[in-house]
Short mmCIF file of C-alpha atoms in Angstrom, two decimals:
data_model
loop_
_atom_site.label_atom_id
_atom_site.label_comp_id
_atom_site.label_asym_id
_atom_site.label_seq_id
_atom_site.Cartn_x
_atom_site.Cartn_y
_atom_site.Cartn_z
CA MET A 1 17.92 27.51 -19.81
CA GLU A 2 18.84 29.04 -16.47
CA LYS A 3 22.53 29.61 -15.73
CA PRO A 4 23.86 28.60 -19.16
CA ILE A 5 27.46 29.43 -18.25
CA GLU A 6 27.36 27.25 -15.15
CA ASN A 7 25.73 24.44 -17.16
CA PHE A 8 28.33 24.75 -19.88
CA TRP A 9 31.13 24.45 -17.35
CA SER A 10 29.45 21.58 -15.53
CA LEU A 11 29.70 19.56 -18.74
CA ARG A 12 33.27 20.66 -19.43
CA LEU A 13 34.40 19.94 -15.89
CA ALA A 14 32.82 16.48 -15.99
CA ASP A 15 35.07 15.61 -18.93
CA VAL A 16 38.12 16.99 -17.12
CA VAL A 17 37.27 14.89 -14.05
CA GLY A 18 37.43 11.71 -16.10
CA GLU A 19 40.86 12.57 -17.51
CA LEU A 20 42.25 13.53 -14.10
CA GLU A 21 40.95 10.36 -12.49
CA GLU A 22 42.61 8.33 -15.26
CA ASN A 23 45.83 9.95 -14.09
CA ASN A 24 45.30 8.80 -10.49
CA PHE A 25 44.16 12.13 -9.04
CA GLU A 26 41.27 12.16 -6.58
CA VAL A 27 38.84 14.69 -8.01
CA HIS A 28 35.90 16.64 -6.61
CA VAL A 29 33.69 19.23 -8.30
CA ALA A 30 32.23 22.16 -6.38
CA GLU A 31 29.53 24.43 -7.78
CA ASP A 32 30.82 27.44 -5.86
CA LYS A 33 33.29 28.61 -3.22
CA ALA A 34 31.11 27.52 -0.32
CA ALA A 35 30.82 24.01 -1.73
CA ALA A 36 34.59 23.88 -2.25
CA ARG A 37 35.15 24.88 1.36
CA LYS A 38 32.81 22.10 2.53
CA ILE A 39 34.58 19.51 0.38
CA VAL A 40 37.98 20.46 1.79
CA MET A 41 36.72 20.21 5.36
CA GLU A 42 35.29 16.78 4.58
CA ILE A 43 38.66 15.67 3.23
CA LEU A 44 40.28 16.93 6.43
CA SER A 45 37.94 14.83 8.54
CA LYS A 46 38.86 11.72 6.54
CA ILE A 47 42.64 12.07 6.48
CA ASP A 48 42.94 13.65 9.96
CA PRO A 49 46.19 15.56 9.31
CA LYS A 50 48.39 16.42 12.27
CA SER A 51 49.97 19.35 10.44
CA ILE A 52 48.65 21.63 7.67
CA SER A 53 50.32 24.22 5.49
CA TRP A 54 49.76 25.95 2.16
CA GLY A 55 51.40 27.65 -0.79
CA GLY A 56 50.57 30.90 -2.53
CA SER A 57 47.06 30.73 -3.98
CA MET A 58 44.47 33.44 -4.50
CA THR A 59 41.84 30.73 -4.89
CA PHE A 60 42.66 29.36 -1.43
CA VAL A 61 42.03 32.82 0.04
CA GLN A 62 38.94 33.53 -2.09
CA THR A 63 37.21 30.35 -0.90
CA GLY A 64 37.56 31.52 2.69
CA LEU A 65 39.62 28.46 3.56
CA TYR A 66 42.66 30.46 4.64
CA GLN A 67 40.65 32.37 7.23
CA GLU A 68 39.01 29.16 8.44
CA LEU A 69 42.10 26.96 8.56
CA LYS A 70 44.54 29.38 10.14
CA GLU A 71 42.32 29.14 13.23
CA TYR A 72 41.85 25.37 12.89
CA GLN A 73 42.36 23.60 16.21
CA GLY A 74 42.66 20.03 14.96
CA ALA A 75 46.26 20.22 13.68
CA GLN A 76 49.49 22.18 13.85
CA ILE A 77 49.18 25.09 11.40
CA LEU A 78 52.26 26.24 9.49
CA ASP A 79 51.05 29.59 8.19
CA THR A 80 53.36 30.62 5.36
CA PHE A 81 51.26 33.72 4.60
CA GLN A 82 52.29 35.66 7.73
CA LYS A 83 55.20 37.35 5.96
CA GLY A 84 55.15 40.61 7.89
CA ALA A 85 55.62 38.81 11.19
CA MET A 86 58.80 36.99 10.18
CA SER A 87 62.25 37.72 8.86
CA PRO A 88 63.07 36.31 5.39
CA GLU A 89 65.23 33.67 7.06
CA GLU A 90 62.42 32.60 9.39
CA MET A 91 59.95 32.43 6.49
CA PHE A 92 62.39 30.30 4.50
CA GLU A 93 62.64 27.82 7.36
CA LEU A 94 58.86 27.73 7.77
CA ARG A 95 58.45 26.95 4.08
CA ARG A 96 60.97 24.14 4.44
CA ARG A 97 58.98 22.71 7.35
CA ALA A 98 55.80 22.97 5.29
CA LEU A 99 57.24 20.42 2.87
CA THR A 100 56.82 17.74 5.53
CA ALA A 101 53.26 18.65 6.54
CA ASP A 102 50.58 15.98 6.50
CA LEU A 103 48.47 18.22 4.27
CA PHE A 104 49.48 20.97 1.85
CA ILE A 105 46.87 23.14 0.14
CA THR A 106 47.45 25.32 -2.89
CA GLY A 107 46.19 26.22 -6.37
CA SER A 108 47.31 25.42 -9.89
CA ASN A 109 48.20 27.81 -12.70
CA ALA A 110 46.48 25.53 -15.19
CA VAL A 111 44.61 22.23 -15.43
CA THR A 112 44.58 20.60 -18.84
CA GLU A 113 41.68 18.80 -20.47
CA THR A 114 44.10 15.88 -20.81
CA GLY A 115 44.28 15.59 -17.02
CA LYS A 116 47.55 17.30 -16.12
CA LEU A 117 48.59 20.13 -13.79
CA VAL A 118 50.95 22.85 -15.03
CA ASN A 119 52.62 25.29 -12.65
CA LEU A 120 55.33 27.96 -12.66
CA ASP A 121 56.88 29.13 -9.39
CA MET A 122 59.22 31.81 -8.09
CA THR A 123 60.80 30.18 -5.03
CA GLY A 124 59.66 26.64 -5.80
CA ASN A 125 58.13 25.79 -2.43
CA ARG A 126 54.64 25.40 -3.92
CA VAL A 127 55.63 23.13 -6.79
CA ALA A 128 58.04 21.21 -4.56
CA ALA A 129 55.20 20.35 -2.19
CA ILE A 130 52.95 19.28 -5.05
CA THR A 131 55.70 16.97 -6.28
CA PHE A 132 56.94 15.38 -3.04
CA GLY A 133 56.92 15.79 0.72
CA PRO A 134 53.45 16.35 2.19
CA ARG A 135 51.45 13.17 2.66
CA ASN A 136 48.40 14.74 1.03
CA VAL A 137 47.98 17.69 -1.33
CA ILE A 138 44.76 19.54 -2.11
CA ILE A 139 44.68 21.60 -5.31
CA LEU A 140 41.94 24.22 -5.64
CA ALA A 141 41.24 25.30 -9.22
CA GLY A 142 38.56 27.56 -10.67
CA ARG A 143 37.07 26.77 -14.07
CA ASN A 144 39.13 29.57 -15.62
CA LYS A 145 42.26 27.44 -15.10
CA VAL A 146 41.08 24.77 -17.56
CA VAL A 147 42.94 24.73 -20.89
CA PRO A 148 43.14 22.20 -23.74
CA ASP A 149 46.72 20.94 -23.29
CA VAL A 150 50.17 21.56 -21.84
CA GLU A 151 51.17 23.99 -24.59
CA ASP A 152 48.08 26.11 -23.96
CA ALA A 153 48.74 25.88 -20.22
CA MET A 154 52.24 27.29 -20.60
CA LEU A 155 50.97 30.06 -22.86
CA ARG A 156 48.30 30.89 -20.29
CA VAL A 157 50.87 31.16 -17.52
CA LYS A 158 53.40 33.25 -19.45
CA ASN A 159 50.89 35.50 -21.22
CA TYR A 160 48.46 36.10 -18.37
CA ALA A 161 48.99 34.50 -14.96
CA ALA A 162 52.65 35.46 -14.50
CA PRO A 163 52.37 39.12 -15.57
CA ALA A 164 49.16 39.56 -13.57
CA ASN A 165 50.74 38.00 -10.49
CA ALA A 166 53.83 40.18 -10.88
CA MET A 167 51.52 43.21 -10.83
CA ARG A 168 49.59 41.86 -7.84
CA LEU A 169 52.78 41.29 -5.88
CA ASP A 170 54.29 44.66 -6.88
CA LYS A 171 57.31 43.00 -8.47
CA LYS A 172 59.81 45.15 -10.31
CA THR A 173 59.73 43.21 -13.56
CA PRO A 174 59.20 44.35 -17.16
CA CYS A 175 55.94 42.40 -17.42
CA ALA A 176 54.52 44.30 -14.44
CA LYS A 177 54.83 47.44 -16.53
CA THR A 178 53.93 46.11 -19.99
CA SER A 179 51.81 42.96 -19.31
CA ILE A 180 54.09 41.09 -21.72
CA CYS A 181 56.65 38.46 -20.72
CA GLU A 182 60.14 39.50 -21.84
CA GLU A 183 62.05 36.54 -20.37
CA CYS A 184 63.68 39.02 -18.00
CA ARG A 185 66.65 38.69 -15.69
CA SER A 186 65.11 40.81 -12.97
CA PRO A 187 65.90 39.86 -9.35
CA ASP A 188 62.10 40.00 -8.84
CA ARG A 189 61.41 37.49 -11.62
CA ILE A 190 58.68 35.08 -10.50
CA CYS A 191 59.07 32.62 -13.42
CA ASN A 192 61.77 30.23 -12.24
CA THR A 193 60.57 26.65 -11.91
CA TRP A 194 58.13 24.79 -14.17
CA THR A 195 56.39 21.57 -13.16
CA ILE A 196 54.08 19.38 -15.19
CA THR A 197 52.29 16.86 -12.99
CA GLU A 198 51.10 14.10 -15.29
CA LYS A 199 49.90 11.69 -12.62
CA SER A 200 49.41 11.55 -8.88
CA PHE A 201 51.80 9.19 -7.12
CA PRO A 202 50.81 7.46 -5.00
CA LYS A 203 47.30 7.25 -6.43
CA GLY A 204 45.00 9.73 -4.67
CA ARG A 205 47.78 11.64 -2.90
CA ILE A 206 46.88 14.75 -4.88
CA LYS A 207 43.24 15.70 -4.46
CA ILE A 208 41.83 18.27 -6.88
CA VAL A 209 38.78 20.41 -6.21
CA LEU A 210 37.48 21.91 -9.46
CA ILE A 211 35.24 24.90 -8.77
CA ASN A 212 32.53 26.09 -11.17
CA GLU A 213 33.52 29.74 -10.72
CA ASP A 214 36.29 31.95 -12.05
CA LEU A 215 38.84 32.19 -9.24
CA GLY A 216 42.45 33.25 -8.98
CA LEU A 217 44.67 34.27 -11.88
#
C-alpha cells in the first residue's frame, strides 16, 4: 500500500468527523496544508465576513493562511499577530475587538475521538472567541491533535503542548527549562484558562478543518 500513514489517518479522521458532526460542528477534512487553505477560502466565499481575526495558532501560520489573509481585501482584518507594532495596551484592545469579528480563525490543542475540543489558554482571548462572540469560528487541527478522550486531551496539553509552547515563546517558566509541568506560579505561566467545547452552538457556528498532516504543537 502506498502512503500507509496517510491511509491510516484517513480512516481515523473519518470516524472523528462523524463524532464531531453529531456534536453540531461543521467538519471538513483536508489531505494537506494546501487543501486546508482552499477549504478555508471556500468557507469565506460562502459566509462573506465583513471582519476577520485570529488567535494564536502555529497551524494557521503553517498552512499559509496567515500570509494570505492578512492581505485579504474582502474584509476588515484585525491582525492580532503584529505584536511588535503595538503597545501592550493597543494589542489588548485589538484582541477585544477581535471577539466581535464576523470570522475568527484559530487552532485547537486537542480534538477528541468523542467529538470535543479541548484548549488551554494564557490570556483567554482564543478560547473566549471559540466560546462566544464571533459569528463564525474556523478551527484548524492537524491529525496529531487527535486523542481518545478529554482526559487524554488534558494530559497532552499539560505534558507536551504547554511546555513546548512555553519554549517556543521564550517564557520564563519551569517547564521551559525542564519540559515538565510543575503547576507553577510564574508571571509567564501560559496555562490559565481551560475550555472543553462539547458542542457547537448554534449548530455549524464552529467549523473544523481536520488536516491529514502533523501540524502545530
